[in-house]
Short mmCIF file of C-alpha atoms in Angstrom, two decimals:
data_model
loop_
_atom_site.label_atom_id
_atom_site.label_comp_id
_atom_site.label_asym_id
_atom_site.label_seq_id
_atom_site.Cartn_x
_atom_site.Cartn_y
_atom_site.Cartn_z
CA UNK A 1 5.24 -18.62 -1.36
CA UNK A 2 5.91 -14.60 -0.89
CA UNK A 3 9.26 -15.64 -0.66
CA UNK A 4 9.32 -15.86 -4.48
CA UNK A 5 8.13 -12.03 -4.73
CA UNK A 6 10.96 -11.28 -2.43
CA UNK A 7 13.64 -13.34 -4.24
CA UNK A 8 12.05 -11.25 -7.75
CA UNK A 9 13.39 -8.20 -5.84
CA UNK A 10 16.74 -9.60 -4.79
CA UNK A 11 17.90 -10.62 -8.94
CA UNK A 12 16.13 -7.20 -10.04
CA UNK A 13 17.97 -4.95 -7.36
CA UNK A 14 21.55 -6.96 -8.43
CA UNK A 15 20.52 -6.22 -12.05
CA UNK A 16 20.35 -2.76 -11.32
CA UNK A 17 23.19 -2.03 -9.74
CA UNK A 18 25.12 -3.94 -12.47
CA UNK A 19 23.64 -1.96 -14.66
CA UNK A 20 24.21 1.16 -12.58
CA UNK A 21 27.83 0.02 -12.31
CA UNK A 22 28.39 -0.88 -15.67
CA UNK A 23 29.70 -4.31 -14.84
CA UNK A 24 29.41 -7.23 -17.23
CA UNK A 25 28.53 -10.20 -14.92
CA UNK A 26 26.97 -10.35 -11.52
CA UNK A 27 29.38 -13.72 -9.46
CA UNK A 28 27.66 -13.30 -6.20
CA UNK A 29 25.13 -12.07 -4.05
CA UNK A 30 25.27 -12.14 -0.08
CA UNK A 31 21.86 -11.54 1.69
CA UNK A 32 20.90 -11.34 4.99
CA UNK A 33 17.59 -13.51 6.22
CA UNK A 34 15.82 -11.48 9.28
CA UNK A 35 14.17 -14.15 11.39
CA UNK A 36 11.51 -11.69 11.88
CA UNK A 37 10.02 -12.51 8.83
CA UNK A 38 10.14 -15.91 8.91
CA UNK A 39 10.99 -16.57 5.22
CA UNK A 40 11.31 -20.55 4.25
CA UNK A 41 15.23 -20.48 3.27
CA UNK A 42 14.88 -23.76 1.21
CA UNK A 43 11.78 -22.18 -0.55
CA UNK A 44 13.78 -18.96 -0.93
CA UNK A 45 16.62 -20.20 -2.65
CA UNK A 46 14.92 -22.36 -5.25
CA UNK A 47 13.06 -18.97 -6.01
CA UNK A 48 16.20 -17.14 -6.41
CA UNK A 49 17.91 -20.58 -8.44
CA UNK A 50 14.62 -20.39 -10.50
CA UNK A 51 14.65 -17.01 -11.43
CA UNK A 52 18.50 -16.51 -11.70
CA UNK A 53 18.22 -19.85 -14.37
CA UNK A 54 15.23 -18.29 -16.26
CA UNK A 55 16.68 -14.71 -17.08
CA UNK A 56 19.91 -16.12 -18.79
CA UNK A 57 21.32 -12.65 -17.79
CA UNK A 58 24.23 -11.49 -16.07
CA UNK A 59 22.86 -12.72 -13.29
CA UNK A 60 22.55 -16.19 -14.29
CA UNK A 61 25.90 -17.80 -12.65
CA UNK A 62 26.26 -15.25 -9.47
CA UNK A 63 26.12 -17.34 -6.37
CA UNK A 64 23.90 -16.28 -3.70
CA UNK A 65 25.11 -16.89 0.30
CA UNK A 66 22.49 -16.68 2.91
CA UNK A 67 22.82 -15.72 6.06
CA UNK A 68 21.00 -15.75 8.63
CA UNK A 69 20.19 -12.89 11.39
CA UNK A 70 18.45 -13.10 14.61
CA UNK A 71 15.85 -10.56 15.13
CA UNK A 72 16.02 -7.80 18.50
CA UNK A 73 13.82 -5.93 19.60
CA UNK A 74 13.94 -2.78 21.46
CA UNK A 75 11.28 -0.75 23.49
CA UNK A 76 11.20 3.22 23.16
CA UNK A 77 9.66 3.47 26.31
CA UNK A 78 11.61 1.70 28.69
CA UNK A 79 14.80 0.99 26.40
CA UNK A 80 14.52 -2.84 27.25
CA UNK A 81 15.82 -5.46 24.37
CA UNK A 82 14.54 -8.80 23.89
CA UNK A 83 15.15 -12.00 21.25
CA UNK A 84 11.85 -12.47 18.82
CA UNK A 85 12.01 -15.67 19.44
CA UNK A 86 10.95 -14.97 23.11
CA UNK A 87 7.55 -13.67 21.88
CA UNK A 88 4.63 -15.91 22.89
CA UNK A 89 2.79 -16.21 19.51
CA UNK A 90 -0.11 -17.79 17.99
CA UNK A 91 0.55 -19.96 14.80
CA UNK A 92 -1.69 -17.40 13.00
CA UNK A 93 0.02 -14.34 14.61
CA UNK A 94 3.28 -15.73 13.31
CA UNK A 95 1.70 -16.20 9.74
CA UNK A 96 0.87 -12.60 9.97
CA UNK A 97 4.19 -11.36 11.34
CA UNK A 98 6.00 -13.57 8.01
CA UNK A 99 3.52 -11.55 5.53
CA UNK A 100 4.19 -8.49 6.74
CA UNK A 101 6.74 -7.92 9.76
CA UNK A 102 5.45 -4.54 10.98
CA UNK A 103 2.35 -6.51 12.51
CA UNK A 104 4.48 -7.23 14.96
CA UNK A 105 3.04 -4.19 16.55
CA UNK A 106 0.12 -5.62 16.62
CA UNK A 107 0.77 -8.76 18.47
CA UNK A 108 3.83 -8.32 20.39
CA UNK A 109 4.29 -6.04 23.24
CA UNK A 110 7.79 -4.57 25.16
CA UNK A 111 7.96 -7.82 28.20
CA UNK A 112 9.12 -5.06 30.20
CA UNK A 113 6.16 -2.33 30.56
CA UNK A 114 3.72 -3.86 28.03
CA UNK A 115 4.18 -1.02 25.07
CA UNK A 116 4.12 -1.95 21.33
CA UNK A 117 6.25 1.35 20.82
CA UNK A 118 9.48 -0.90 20.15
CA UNK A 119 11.44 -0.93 17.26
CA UNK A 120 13.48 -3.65 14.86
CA UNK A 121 16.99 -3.50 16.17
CA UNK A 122 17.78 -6.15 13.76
CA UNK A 123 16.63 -9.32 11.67
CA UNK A 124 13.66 -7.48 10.49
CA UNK A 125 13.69 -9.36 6.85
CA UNK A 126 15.48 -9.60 3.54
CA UNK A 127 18.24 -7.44 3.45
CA UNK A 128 21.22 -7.54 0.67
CA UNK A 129 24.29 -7.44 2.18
CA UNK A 130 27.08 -7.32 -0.70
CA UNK A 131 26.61 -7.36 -4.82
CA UNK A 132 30.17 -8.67 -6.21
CA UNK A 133 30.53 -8.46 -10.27
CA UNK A 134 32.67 -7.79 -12.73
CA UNK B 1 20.35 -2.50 0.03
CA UNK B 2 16.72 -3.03 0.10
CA UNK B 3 15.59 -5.48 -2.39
CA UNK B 4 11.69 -4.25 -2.40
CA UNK B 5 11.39 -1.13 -4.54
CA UNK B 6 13.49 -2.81 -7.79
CA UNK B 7 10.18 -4.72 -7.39
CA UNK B 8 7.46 -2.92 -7.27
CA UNK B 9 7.33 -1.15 -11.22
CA UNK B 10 7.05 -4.76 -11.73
CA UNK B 11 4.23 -5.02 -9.74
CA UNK B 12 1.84 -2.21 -11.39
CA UNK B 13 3.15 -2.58 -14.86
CA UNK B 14 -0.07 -3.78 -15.80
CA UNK B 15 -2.43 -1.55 -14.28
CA UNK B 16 -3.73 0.99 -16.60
CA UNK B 17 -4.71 4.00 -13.97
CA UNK B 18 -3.43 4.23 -10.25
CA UNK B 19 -5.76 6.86 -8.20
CA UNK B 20 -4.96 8.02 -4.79
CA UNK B 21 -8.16 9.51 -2.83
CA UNK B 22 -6.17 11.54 -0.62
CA UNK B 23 -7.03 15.17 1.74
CA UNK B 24 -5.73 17.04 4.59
CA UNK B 25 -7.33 15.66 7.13
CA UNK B 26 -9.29 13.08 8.25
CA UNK B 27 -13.06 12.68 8.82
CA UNK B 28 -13.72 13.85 5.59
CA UNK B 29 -14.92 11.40 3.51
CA UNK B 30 -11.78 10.01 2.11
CA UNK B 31 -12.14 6.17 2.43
CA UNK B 32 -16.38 6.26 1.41
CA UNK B 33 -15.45 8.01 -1.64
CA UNK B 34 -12.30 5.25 -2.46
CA UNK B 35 -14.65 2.20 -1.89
CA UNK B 36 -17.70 3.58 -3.55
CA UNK B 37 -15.49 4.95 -6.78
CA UNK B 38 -14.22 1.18 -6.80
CA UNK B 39 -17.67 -0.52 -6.77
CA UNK B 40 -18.63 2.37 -9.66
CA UNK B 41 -15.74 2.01 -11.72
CA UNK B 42 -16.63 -2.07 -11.18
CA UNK B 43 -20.21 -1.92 -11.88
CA UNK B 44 -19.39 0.15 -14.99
CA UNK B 45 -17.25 -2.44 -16.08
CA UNK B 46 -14.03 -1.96 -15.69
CA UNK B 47 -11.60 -4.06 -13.70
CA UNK B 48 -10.54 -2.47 -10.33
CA UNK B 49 -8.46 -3.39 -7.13
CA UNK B 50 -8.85 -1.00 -3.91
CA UNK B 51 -5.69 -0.77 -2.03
CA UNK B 52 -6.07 0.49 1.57
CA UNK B 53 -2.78 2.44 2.79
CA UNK B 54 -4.61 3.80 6.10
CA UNK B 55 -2.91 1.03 8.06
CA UNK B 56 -3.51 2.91 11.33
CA UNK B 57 -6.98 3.78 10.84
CA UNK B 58 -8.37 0.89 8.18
CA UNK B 59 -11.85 1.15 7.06
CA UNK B 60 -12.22 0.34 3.53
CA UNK B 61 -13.32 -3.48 4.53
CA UNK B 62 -15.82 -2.08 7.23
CA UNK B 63 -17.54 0.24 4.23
CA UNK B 64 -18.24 -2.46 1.85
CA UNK B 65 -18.92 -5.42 4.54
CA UNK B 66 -15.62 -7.43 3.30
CA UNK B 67 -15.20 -9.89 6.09
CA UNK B 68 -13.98 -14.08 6.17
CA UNK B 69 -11.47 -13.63 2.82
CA UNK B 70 -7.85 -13.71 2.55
CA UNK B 71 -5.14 -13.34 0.12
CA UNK B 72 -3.69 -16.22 -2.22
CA UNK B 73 -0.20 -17.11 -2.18
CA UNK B 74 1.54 -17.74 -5.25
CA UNK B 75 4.87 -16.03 -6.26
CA UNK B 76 3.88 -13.12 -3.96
CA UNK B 77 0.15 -12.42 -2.77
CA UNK B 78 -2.72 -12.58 -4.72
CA UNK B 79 -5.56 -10.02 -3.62
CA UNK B 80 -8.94 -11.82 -3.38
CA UNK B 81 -12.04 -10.56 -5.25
CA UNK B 82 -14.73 -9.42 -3.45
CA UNK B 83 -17.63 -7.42 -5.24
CA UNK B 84 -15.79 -7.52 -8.35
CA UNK B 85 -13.00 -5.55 -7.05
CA UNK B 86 -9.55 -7.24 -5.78
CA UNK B 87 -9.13 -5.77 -2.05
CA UNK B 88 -5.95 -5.34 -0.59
CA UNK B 89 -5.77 -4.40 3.42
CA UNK B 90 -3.80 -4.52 6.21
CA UNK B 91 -6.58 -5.66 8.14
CA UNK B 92 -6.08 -9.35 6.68
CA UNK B 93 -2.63 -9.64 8.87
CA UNK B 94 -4.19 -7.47 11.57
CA UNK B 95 -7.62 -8.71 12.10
CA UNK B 96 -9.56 -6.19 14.59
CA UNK B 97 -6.44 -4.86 16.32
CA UNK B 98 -5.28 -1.79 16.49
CA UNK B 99 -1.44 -1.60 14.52
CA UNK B 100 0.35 1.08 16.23
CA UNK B 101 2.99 1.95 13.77
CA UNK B 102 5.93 4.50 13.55
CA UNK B 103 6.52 6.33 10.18
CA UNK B 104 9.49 4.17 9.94
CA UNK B 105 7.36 0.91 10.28
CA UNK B 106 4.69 2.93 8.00
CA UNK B 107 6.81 3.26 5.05
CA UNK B 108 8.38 -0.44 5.73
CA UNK B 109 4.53 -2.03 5.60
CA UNK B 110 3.60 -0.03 1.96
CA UNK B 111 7.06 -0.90 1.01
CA UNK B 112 6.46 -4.61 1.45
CA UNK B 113 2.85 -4.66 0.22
CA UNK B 114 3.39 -2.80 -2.66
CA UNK B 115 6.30 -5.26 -3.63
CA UNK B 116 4.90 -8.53 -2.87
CA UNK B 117 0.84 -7.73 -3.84
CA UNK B 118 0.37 -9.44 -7.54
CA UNK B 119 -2.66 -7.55 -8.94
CA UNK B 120 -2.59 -9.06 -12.14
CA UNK B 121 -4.16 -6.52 -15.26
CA UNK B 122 -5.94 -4.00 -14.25
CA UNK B 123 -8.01 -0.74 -15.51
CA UNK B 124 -8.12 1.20 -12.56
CA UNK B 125 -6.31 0.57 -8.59
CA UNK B 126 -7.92 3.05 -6.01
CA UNK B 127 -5.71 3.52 -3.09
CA UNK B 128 -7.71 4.88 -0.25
CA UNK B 129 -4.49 6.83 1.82
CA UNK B 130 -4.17 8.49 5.24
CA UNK B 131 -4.69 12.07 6.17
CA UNK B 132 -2.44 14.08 5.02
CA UNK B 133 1.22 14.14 3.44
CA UNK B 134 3.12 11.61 5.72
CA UNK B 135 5.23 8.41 4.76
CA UNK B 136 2.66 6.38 3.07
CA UNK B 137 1.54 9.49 0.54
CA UNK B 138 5.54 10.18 0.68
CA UNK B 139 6.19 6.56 -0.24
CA UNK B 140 3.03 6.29 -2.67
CA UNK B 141 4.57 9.39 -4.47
CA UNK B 142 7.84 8.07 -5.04
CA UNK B 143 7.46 3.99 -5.79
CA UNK B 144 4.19 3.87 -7.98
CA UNK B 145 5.51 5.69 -10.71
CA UNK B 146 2.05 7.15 -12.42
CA UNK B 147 -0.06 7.62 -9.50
CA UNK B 148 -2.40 10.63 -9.95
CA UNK B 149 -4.43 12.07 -7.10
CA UNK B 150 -8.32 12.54 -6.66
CA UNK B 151 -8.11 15.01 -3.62
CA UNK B 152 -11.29 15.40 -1.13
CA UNK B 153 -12.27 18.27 1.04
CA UNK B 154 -15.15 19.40 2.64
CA UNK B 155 -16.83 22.57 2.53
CA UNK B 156 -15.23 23.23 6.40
CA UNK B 157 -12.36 26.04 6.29
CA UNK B 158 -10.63 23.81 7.87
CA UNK B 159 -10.52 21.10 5.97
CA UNK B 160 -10.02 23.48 2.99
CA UNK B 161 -6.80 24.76 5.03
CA UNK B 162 -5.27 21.30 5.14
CA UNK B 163 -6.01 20.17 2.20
CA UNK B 164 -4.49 23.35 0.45
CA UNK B 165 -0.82 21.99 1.99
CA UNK B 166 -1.65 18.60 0.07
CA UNK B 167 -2.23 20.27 -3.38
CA UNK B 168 0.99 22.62 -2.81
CA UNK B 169 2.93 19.69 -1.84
CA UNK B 170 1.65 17.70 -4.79
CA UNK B 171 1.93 20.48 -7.42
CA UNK B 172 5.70 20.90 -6.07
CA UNK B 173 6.17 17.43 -6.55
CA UNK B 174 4.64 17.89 -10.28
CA UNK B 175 2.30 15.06 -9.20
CA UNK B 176 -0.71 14.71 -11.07
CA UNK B 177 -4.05 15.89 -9.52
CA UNK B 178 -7.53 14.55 -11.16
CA UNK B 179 -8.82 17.08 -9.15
CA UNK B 180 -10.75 17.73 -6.01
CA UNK B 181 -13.91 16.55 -4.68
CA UNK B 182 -15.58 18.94 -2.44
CA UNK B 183 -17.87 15.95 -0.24
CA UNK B 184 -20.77 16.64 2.52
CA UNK B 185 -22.23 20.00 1.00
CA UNK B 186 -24.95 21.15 3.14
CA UNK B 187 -25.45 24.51 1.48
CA UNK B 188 -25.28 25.88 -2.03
CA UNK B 189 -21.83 27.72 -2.02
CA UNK B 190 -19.36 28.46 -4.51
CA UNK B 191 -16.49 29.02 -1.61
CA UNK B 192 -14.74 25.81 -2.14
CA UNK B 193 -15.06 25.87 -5.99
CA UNK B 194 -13.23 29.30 -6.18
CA UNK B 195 -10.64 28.77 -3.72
CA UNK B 196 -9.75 25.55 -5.52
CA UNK B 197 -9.38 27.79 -9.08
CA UNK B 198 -7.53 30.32 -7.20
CA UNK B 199 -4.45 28.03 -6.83
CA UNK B 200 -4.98 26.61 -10.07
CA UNK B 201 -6.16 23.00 -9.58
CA UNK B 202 -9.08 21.33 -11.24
CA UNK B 203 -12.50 21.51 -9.14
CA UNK B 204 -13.82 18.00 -9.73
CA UNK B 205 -17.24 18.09 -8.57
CA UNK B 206 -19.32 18.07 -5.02
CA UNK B 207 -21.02 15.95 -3.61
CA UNK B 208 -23.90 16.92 -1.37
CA UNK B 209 -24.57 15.31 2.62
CA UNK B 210 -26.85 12.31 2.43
CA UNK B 211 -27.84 11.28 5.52
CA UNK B 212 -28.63 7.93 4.82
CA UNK B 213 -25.38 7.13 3.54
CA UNK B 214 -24.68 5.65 7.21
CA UNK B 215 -27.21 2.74 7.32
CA UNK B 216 -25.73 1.54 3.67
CA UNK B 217 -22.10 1.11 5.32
CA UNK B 218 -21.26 -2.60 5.19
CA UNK B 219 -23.35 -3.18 2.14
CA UNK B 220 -22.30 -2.50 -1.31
CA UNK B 221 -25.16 -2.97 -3.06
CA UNK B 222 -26.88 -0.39 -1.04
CA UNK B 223 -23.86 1.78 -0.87
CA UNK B 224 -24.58 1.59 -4.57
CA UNK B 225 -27.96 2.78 -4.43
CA UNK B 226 -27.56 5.67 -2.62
CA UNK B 227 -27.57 9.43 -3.49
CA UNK B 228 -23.86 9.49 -2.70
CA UNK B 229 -23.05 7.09 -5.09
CA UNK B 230 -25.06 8.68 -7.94
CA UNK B 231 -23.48 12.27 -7.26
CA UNK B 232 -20.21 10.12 -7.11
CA UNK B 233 -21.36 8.40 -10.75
CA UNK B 234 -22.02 11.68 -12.20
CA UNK B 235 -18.89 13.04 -11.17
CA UNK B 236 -16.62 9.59 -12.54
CA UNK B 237 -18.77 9.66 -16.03
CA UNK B 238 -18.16 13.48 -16.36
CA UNK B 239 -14.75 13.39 -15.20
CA UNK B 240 -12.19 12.34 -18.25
CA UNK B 241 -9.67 10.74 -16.05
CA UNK B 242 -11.58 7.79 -14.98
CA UNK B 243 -11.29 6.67 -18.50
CA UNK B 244 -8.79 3.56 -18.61
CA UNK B 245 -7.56 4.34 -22.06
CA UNK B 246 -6.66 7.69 -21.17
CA UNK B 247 -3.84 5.91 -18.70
CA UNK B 248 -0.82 4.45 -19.56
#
């Protein structure tokens, strides 16, 4: 459940920027779900219901829309793209991938010339797309 | 926006000092000296985690014979405790490959480990860092607010010459330096100890070559036992920053 330590970062980056802002009430929060990393939406947004509820901040009543983003990779080498999901992974390769995306390095190579030199065109992980307050 | 670093003063709030071993170069000494200051601090009685930021060149685990643990989950990752110290390395998601990683992918992998790692209360975390002043020692510098540096050289000119650009680049930065460790003195010198002075940094001690400090690798206890570790001791026990109370 890392997801929960990611979801942590989501309420505490909107309560910054309302603070930054000045604004009185955070309504909603739109955030972008890389596929690279796997996350568990369902376990995600109980995290981020959970910790929204708990605060009894500004935060409290914002709604939060996921979306999700498929992940692309690109080589350096040879400039050829391809889908993540295309990847032939282990389950525990996969695991590893979800903990910490940049192992993807380590398992995954470009199906072109065979280099891990690629990069993370998009869908890498939890991103936040908008903060709307008042 | 990235939601990591709001994070991540969450994270060490409770962590009393935060040490980076850190030097010019590698080869020097840098990761022996992080794992065996952890098992000291430890066996003195203190509570300590060991971070390891080399994620290209891991070798914390190797030094103290960690091997067949993993992290918890719950509400983030949970460091498992292994010699009394809670070990943190890329090596769990990695096993025995190589991770070939850009600085962009660098600074992404401390981002996310240093936001989602729960260490809990601790008196001392020991974060054994690569060679040099690149993304994760950029990264370490800016998101783990308190971080002071123990700084290693050897008594080679040119590890002296790299490690000088560290201690500029930290002093700039107004970074806090414990001071530096001059490690694998064959010959009674006072070279490194003056040039250290000269650019006003404190000279933390030396620590002379043991050549048996290779068959202990893989075993703490032995690792423990060695002259190494007993110039290392002297050095912690004379040294007033590895005092938890003197932290924040």
């Amino acid at each position: 459940m890392h997801e929960w330590a990611l979801a942590e970062g989501v309420i505490s980056t909107a309560l910054e920027v309302a603070e930054r802002e000045g604004l009185s009430e955070i309504t909603a929060i739109k955030i972008k779900m890389g596929e690279l990393q796997q996350i568990d939406l369902e376990i995600f947004e109980l995290a981020l219901r959970e910790i929204r509820q708990s605060q009894m901040s500004m935060v409290t009543n914002a709604t939060a829309e996921l979306e999700k983003e498929a992940a692309v990779l690109k080589c350096r080498v040879c400039g050829r793209e391809w889908a993540f999901g295309d990847a032939p992974l282990a389950d525990e390769e996969r695991e590893s991938i979800h903990f910490l995306p940049e192992i993807a390095h380590t398992y995954i190579t470009c199906p072109g010339c065979k280099s891990p030199d690629f990069q993370f065109v998009k869908g890498r992980g939890v991103w936040i797309d908008s903060i709307v307050g008042r | 926006m990235d939601p990591r670093p709001a994070i991540i003063g969450e994270r060490f709030k409770d962590i009393k000092r935060l040490i980076a071993v850190a030097g010019g170069k590698g080869g020097i000494g840098k990761s022996m000296i992080a794992s065996t200051l952890a098992l000291i601090l430890s066996d003195l009685g203190y509570s300590v985690g060991l971070l390891d930021l080399d994620f290209c060149g891991p070798s914390t685990h190797a030094i103290l014979g960690i091997d067949g643990v993993y992290p918890e989950e719950d509400k983030g990752i949970v460091p498992p405790q292994v010699h009394g110290i809670k070990f943190l390395s890329i090596v769990y998601y990695a096993g025995d490959n190589p991770s070939p990683l850009r600085g962009i992918d660098i600074s992404n992998a401390v981002i996310e480990l240093l936001a989602i790692t729960r260490w809990g209360s601790l008196d001392f975390l020991i974060v054994d860092m690569p060679p040099g002043i690149g993304d994760a020692t950029l990264d370490t510098v800016r998101l783990i607010k308190g971080v002071e540096f123990l700084v290693i050289t050897t008594p080679s000119k040119v590890a002296l010459e790299t490690v000088g650009k560290t201690l500029r680049i930290l002093k700039e930065m107004s970074i806090p330096i414990i001071g530096v460790i001059e490690n694998m003195k064959m010959a009674e010198s006072s070279y490194v100890r003056e040039q250290i002075r000269k650019i006003d940094v404190p000279f933390g001690g030396e620590i002379a070559f043991d050549r048996e400090l290779e068959d202990s690798v893989g075993n703490a206890v032995r690792l423990l036992e060695t002259d190494f570790a007993q110039n290392l001791k002297q050095i912690v026990l004379s040294t007033p920053a590895f005092k938890p109370q003197d932290g924040g």
